[in-house]
Tab-separated table of C-alpha atoms in Angstrom:
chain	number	residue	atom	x	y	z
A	846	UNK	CA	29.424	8.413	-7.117
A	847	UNK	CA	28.123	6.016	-4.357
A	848	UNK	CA	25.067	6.963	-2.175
A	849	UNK	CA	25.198	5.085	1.120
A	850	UNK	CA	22.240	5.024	2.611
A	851	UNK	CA	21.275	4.371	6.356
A	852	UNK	CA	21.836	5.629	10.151
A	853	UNK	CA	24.604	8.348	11.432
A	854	UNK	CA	24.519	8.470	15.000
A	855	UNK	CA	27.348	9.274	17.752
A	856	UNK	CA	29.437	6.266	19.805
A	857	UNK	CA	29.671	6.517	23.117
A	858	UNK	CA	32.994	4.467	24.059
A	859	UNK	CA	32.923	3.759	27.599
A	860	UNK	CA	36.097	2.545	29.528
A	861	UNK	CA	36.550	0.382	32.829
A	862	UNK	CA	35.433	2.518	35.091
A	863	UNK	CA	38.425	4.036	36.951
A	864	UNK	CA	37.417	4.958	40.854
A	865	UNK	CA	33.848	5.964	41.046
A	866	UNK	CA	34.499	7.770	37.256
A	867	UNK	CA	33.491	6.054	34.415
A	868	UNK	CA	35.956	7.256	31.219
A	869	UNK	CA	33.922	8.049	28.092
A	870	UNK	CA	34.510	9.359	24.561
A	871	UNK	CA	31.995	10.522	21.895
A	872	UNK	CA	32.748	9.931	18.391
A	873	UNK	CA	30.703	10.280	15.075
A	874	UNK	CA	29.731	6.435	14.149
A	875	UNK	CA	27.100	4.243	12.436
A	876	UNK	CA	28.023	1.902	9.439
A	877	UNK	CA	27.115	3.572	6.753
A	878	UNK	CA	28.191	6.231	7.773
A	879	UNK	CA	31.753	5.533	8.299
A	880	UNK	CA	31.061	3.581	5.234
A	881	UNK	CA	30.891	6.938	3.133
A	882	UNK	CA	33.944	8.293	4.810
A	883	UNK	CA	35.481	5.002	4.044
A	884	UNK	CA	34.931	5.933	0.172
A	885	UNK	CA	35.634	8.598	0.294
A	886	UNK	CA	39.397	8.430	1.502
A	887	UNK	CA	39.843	5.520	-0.871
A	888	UNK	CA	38.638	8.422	-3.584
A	889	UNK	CA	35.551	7.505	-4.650
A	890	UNK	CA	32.778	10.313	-4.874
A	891	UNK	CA	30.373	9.578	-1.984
A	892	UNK	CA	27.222	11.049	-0.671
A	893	UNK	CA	25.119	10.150	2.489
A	894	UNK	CA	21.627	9.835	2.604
A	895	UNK	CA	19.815	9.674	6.169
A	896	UNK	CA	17.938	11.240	9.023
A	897	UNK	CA	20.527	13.772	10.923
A	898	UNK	CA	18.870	15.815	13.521
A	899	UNK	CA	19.496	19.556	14.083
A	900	UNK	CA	20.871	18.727	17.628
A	901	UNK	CA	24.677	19.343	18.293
A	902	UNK	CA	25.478	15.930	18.251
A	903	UNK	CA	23.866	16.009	14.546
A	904	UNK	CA	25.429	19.158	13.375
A	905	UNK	CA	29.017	17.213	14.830
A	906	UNK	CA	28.096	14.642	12.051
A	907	UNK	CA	27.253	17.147	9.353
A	908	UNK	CA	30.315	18.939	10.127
A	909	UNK	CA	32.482	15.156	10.074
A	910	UNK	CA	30.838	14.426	6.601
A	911	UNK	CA	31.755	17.665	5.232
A	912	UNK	CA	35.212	17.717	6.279
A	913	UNK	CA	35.141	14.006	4.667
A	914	UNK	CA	34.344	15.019	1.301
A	915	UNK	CA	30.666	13.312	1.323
A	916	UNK	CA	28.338	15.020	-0.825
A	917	UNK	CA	25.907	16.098	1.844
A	918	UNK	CA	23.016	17.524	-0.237
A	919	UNK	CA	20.667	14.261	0.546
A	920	UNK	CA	20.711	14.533	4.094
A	921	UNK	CA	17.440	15.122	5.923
A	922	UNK	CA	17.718	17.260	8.663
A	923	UNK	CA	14.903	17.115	11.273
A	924	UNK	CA	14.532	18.021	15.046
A	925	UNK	CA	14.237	14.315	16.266
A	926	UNK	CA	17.431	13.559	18.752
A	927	UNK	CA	20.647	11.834	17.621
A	928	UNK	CA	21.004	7.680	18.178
A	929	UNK	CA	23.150	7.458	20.730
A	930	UNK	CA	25.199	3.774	20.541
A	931	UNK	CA	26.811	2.945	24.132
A	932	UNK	CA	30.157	0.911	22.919
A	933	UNK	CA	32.294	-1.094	25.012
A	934	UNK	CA	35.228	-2.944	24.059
A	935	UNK	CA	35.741	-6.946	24.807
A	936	UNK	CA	39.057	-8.290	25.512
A	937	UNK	CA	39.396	-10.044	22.030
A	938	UNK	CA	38.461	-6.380	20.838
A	939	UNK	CA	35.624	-7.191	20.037
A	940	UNK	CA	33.177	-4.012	20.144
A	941	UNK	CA	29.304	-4.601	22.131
A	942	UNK	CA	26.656	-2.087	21.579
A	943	UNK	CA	23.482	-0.905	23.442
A	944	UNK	CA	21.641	1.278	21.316
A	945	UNK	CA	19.526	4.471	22.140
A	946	UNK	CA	17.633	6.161	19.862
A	947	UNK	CA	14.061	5.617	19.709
A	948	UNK	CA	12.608	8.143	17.517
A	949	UNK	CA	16.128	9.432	16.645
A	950	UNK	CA	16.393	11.554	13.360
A	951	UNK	CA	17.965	8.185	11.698
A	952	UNK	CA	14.905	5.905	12.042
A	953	UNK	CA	12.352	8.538	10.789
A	954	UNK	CA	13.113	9.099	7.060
A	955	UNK	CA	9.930	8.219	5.404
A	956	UNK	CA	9.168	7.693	1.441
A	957	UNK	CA	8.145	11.823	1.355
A	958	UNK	CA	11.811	11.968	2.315
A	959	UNK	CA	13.388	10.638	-0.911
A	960	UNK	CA	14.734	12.489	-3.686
A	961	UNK	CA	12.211	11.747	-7.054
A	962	UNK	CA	15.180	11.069	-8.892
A	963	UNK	CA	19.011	10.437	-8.560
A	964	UNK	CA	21.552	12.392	-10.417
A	965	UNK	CA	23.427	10.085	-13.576
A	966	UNK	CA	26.585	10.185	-11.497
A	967	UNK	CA	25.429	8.076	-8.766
A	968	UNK	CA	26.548	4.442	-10.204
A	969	UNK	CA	25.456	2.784	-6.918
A	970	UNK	CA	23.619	2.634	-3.450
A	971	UNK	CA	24.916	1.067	-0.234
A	972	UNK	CA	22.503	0.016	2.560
A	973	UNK	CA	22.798	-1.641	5.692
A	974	UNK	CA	22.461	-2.134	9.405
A	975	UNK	CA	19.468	-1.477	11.297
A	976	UNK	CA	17.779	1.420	9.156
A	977	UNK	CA	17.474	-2.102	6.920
A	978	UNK	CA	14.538	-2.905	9.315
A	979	UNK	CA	13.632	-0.234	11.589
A	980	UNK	CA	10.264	2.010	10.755
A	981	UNK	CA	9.456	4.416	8.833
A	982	UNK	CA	12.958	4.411	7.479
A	983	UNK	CA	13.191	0.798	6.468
A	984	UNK	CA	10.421	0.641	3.790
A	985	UNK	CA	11.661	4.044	2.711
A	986	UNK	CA	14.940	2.904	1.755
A	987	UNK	CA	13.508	-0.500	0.326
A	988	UNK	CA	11.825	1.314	-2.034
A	989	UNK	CA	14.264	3.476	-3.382
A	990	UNK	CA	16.263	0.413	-3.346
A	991	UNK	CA	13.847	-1.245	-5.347
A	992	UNK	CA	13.172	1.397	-7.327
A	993	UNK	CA	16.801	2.097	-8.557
A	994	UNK	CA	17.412	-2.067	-8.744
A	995	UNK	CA	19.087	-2.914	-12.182
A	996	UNK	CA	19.811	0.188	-13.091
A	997	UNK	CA	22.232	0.808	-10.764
A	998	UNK	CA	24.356	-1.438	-8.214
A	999	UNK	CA	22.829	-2.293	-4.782
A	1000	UNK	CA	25.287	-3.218	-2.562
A	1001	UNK	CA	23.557	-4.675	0.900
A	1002	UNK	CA	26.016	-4.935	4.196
A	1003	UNK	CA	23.291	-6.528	6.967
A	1004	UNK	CA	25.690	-6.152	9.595
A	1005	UNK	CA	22.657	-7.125	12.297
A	1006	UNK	CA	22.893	-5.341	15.424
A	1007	UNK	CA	20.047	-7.142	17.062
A	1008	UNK	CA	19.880	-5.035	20.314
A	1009	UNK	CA	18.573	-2.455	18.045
A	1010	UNK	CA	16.260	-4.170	15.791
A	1011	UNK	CA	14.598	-6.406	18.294
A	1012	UNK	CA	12.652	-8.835	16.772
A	1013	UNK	CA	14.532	-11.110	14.490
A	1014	UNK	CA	11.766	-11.866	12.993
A	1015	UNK	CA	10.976	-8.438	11.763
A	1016	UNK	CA	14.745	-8.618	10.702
A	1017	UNK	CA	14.845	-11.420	8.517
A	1018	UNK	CA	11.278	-10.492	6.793
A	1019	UNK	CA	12.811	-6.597	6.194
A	1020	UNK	CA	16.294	-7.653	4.972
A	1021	UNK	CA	14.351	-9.835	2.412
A	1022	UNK	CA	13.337	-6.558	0.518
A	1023	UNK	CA	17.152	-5.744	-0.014
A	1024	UNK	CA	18.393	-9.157	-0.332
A	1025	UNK	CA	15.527	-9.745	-3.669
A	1026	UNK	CA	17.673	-6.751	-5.484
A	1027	UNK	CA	20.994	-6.935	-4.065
A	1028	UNK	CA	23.746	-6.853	-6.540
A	1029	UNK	CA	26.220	-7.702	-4.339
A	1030	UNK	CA	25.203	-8.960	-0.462
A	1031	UNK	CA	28.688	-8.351	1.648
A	1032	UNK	CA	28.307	-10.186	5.129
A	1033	UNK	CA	30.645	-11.629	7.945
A	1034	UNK	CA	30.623	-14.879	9.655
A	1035	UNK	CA	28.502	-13.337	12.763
A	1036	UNK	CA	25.788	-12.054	10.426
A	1037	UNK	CA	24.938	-15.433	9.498
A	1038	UNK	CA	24.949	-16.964	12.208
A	1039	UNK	CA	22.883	-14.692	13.987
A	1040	UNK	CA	20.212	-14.116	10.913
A	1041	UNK	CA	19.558	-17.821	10.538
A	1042	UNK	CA	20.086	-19.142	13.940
A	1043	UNK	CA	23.417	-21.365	13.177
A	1044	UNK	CA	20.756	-22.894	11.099
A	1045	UNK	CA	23.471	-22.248	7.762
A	1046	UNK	CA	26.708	-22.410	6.968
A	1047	UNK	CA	28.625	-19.649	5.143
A	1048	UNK	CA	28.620	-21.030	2.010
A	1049	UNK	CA	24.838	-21.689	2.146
A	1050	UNK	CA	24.061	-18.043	3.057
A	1051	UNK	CA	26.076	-17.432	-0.323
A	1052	UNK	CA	24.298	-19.797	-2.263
A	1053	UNK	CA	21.225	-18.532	-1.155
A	1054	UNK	CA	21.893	-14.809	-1.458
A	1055	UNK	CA	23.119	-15.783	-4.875
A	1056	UNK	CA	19.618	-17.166	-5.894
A	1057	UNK	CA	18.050	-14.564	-4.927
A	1058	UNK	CA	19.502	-12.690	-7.590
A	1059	UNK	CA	23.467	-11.429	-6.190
A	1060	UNK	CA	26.077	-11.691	-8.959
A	1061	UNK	CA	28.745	-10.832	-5.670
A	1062	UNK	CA	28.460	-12.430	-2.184
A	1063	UNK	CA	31.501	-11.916	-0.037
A	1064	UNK	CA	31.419	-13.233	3.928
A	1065	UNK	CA	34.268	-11.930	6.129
A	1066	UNK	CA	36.332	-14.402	8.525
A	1067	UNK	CA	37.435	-12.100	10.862
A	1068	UNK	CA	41.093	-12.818	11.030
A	1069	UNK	CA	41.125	-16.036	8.553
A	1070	UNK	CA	40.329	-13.442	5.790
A	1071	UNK	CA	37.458	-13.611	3.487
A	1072	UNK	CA	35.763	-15.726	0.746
A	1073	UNK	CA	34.156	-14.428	-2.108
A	1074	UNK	CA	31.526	-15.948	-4.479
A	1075	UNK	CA	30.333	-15.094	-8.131
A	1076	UNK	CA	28.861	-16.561	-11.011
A	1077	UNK	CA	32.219	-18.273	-11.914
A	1078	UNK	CA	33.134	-20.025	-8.346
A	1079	UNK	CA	34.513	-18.703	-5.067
A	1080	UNK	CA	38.049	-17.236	-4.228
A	1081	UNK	CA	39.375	-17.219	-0.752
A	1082	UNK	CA	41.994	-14.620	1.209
A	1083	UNK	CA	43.757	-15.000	4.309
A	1084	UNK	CA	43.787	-12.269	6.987
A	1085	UNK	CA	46.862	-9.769	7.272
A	1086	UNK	CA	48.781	-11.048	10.498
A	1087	UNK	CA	48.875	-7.640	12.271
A	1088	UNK	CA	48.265	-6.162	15.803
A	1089	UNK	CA	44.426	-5.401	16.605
A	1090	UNK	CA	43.803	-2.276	18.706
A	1091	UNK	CA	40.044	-3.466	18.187
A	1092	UNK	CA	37.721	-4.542	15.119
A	1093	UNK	CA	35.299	-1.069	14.877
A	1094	UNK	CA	34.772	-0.477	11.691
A	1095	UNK	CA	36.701	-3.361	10.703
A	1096	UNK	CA	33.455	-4.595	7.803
A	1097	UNK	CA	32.894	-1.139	7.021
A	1098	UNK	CA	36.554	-0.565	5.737
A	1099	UNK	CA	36.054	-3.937	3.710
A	1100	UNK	CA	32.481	-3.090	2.514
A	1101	UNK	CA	34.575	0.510	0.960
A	1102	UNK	CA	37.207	-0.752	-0.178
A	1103	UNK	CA	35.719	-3.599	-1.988
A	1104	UNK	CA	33.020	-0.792	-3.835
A	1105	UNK	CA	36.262	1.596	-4.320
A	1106	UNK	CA	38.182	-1.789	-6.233
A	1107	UNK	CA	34.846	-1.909	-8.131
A	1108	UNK	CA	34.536	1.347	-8.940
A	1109	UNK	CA	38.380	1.904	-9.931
A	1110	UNK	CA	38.119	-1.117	-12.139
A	1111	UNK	CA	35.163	0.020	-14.292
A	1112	UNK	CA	33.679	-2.817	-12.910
A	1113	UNK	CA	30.700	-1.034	-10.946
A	1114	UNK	CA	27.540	-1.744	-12.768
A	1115	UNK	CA	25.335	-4.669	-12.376
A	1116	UNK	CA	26.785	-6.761	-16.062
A	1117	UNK	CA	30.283	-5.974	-14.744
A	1118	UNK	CA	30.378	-7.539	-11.514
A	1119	UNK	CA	27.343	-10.571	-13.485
A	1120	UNK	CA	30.452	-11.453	-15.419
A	1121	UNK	CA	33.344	-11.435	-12.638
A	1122	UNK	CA	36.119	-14.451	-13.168
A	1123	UNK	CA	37.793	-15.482	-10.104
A	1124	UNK	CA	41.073	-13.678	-10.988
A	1125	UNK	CA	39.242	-10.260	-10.889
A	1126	UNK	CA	37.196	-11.452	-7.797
A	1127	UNK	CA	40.978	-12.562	-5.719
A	1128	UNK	CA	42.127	-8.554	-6.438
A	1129	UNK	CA	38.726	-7.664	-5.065
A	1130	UNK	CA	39.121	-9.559	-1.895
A	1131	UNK	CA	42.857	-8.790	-1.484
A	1132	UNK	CA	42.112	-5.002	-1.413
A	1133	UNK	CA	39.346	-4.930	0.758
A	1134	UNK	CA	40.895	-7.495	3.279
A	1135	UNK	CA	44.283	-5.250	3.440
A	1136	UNK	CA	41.704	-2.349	3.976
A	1137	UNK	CA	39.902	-4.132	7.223
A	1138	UNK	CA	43.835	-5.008	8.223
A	1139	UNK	CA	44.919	-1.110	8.415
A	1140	UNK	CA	41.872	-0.760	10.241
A	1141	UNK	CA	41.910	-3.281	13.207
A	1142	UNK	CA	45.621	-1.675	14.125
A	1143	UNK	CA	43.715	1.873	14.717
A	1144	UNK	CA	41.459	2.346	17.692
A	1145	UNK	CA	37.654	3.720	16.750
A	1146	UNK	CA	36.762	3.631	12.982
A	1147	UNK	CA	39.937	5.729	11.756
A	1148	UNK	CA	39.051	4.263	8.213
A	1149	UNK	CA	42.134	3.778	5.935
A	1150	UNK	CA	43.531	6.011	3.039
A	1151	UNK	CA	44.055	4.255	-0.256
A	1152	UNK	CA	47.926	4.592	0.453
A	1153	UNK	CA	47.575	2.870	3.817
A	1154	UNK	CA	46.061	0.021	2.032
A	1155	UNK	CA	48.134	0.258	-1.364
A	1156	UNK	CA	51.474	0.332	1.558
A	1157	UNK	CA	49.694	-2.796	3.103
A	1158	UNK	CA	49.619	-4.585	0.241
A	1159	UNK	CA	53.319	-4.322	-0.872
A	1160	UNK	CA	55.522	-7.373	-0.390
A	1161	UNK	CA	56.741	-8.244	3.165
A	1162	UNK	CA	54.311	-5.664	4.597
């Protein structure tokens, strides 16, 4: 089992506005939480851990991870509001956000919050996004990440959504915590260019993540595909040539499918992915960049099956 950890909130997609109406759709949202459904249709036992409120918008995500298949029994149900995220859509389909939740359920899991122990069939933890920095619920997770470091794998997605963090500052000093006992750090181009300023490349985010202690560092290219580093050198995939209906959920549907490779592979535990070749790491990336393919020809984060992906990986698909 994997235990994603972090923010479920509800996306508000808003359309051009059409006459003096302005078209909008809510749907259940948040990265790791479509990060656990994302498991969880490639078959991997998930659960979610995080903040839900008792409003309707969170008993709408209770409900979604139910129907999912996420093992619900670590969510923390309170009477804070629900994060609203106001999405629109670019012409390059790229999504922008505006977030609103300030004092939402999500941010205000605190240490008292966490369960004293995890069960033996949770083999890893995924964290990521803004609950990475945000208070109380940043230093909560940190220390359970922390606490469950080398025992189990930490798997660390910063996907940096500075509109709701703020201070990038704050960021880069709260990400640190993860980053120290990451086993794997998965990030895209964006996220490193926005955490140090252009100030590194790629490659030098990878080095760096993989001094810190990462034995797996992969940084998505959007539609050039993805590059992967270990221990024994770096691998690189191209993107799937394919027709984008937008890129929601696009690194979330990587970040799964890369843990469900691991996990199919008896490969998830921290000596495992340590001792990766670059053969093993090329499947890795070739799974997980079919995954974020599927995804980019859906519209909303409509995460992938594992027979979407297994169908986009045969020949001449």
């Amino acid at each position: 089992m994997i235990l994603v950890c972090g923010e479920a909130l509800v996306d508000l997609f808003v359309a051009a506005p059409e006459g003096g109406e302005m078209p909008a759709r809510i749907v259940a949202g948040g990265s790791p939480f479509n990060l656990a459904i994302g498991l969880a249709r490639l078959g991997v036992p998930a659960a979610f851990l995080g903040g839900v409120s008792r409003d309707r918008f969170g008993a709408f995500l209770a409900q979604r991870l139910a129907e999912e298949g996420v093992d619900g029994r670590f969510l923390v149900r309170s009477d804070r509001p629900t994060t609203i995220s106001v999405v629109t859509t670019a012409a390059d389909g790229q999504p922008r956000y505006s977030f609103h939740g300030e004092g939402a359920a999500d941010r205000w899991l605190t240490p008292a919050d966490l369960p004293a122990a995890l069960p033996a069939e949770v083999e890893a933890l995924a964290f990521g996004s803004y609950t990475m920095a945000v208070e109380p619920v940043g230093s909560a997770l940190a220390a359970l990440a922390a606490r469950e470091a080398g025992r189990r794998v930490i798997s660390v997605d910063p996907n940096l959504r500075p509109m709701a963090v703020g201070d990038m500052t704050r960021w880069a000093e709260a990400a640190e915590r993860f980053y120290r006992v990451a086993t794997i750090v998965k990030a895209s181009e964006e996220d490193v260019r926005i955490a140090w300023g252009g100030g590194l490349s790629p490659g030098e985010a990878a080095a760096y993540w993989l001094e810190r202690g990462a034995g797996l560092v992969v940084i998505t290219e959007g539609a050039r595909g993805a590059t992967g580093f270990c221990r024994a050198g770096q691998v690189s995939v191209v993107g799937h040539a394919v027709a984008v209906a937008d890129t929601v959920a696009a690194g979330d549907s990587f970040h799964a499918a890369l843990l469900a490779r691991l996990a199919g592979s008896g490969r998830l535990n921290p000596a495992a992915i340590a001792a990766l070749d670059r053969p093993a790491l090329a499947e890795l990336l070739a799974y997980a960049a079919a995954a974020a393919a599927v995804m980019v020809t859906r519209r909303g984060a409509d995460l992938p099956w594992d027979d979407d992906v297994r169908a986009a990986l045969r020949p001449g698909a």
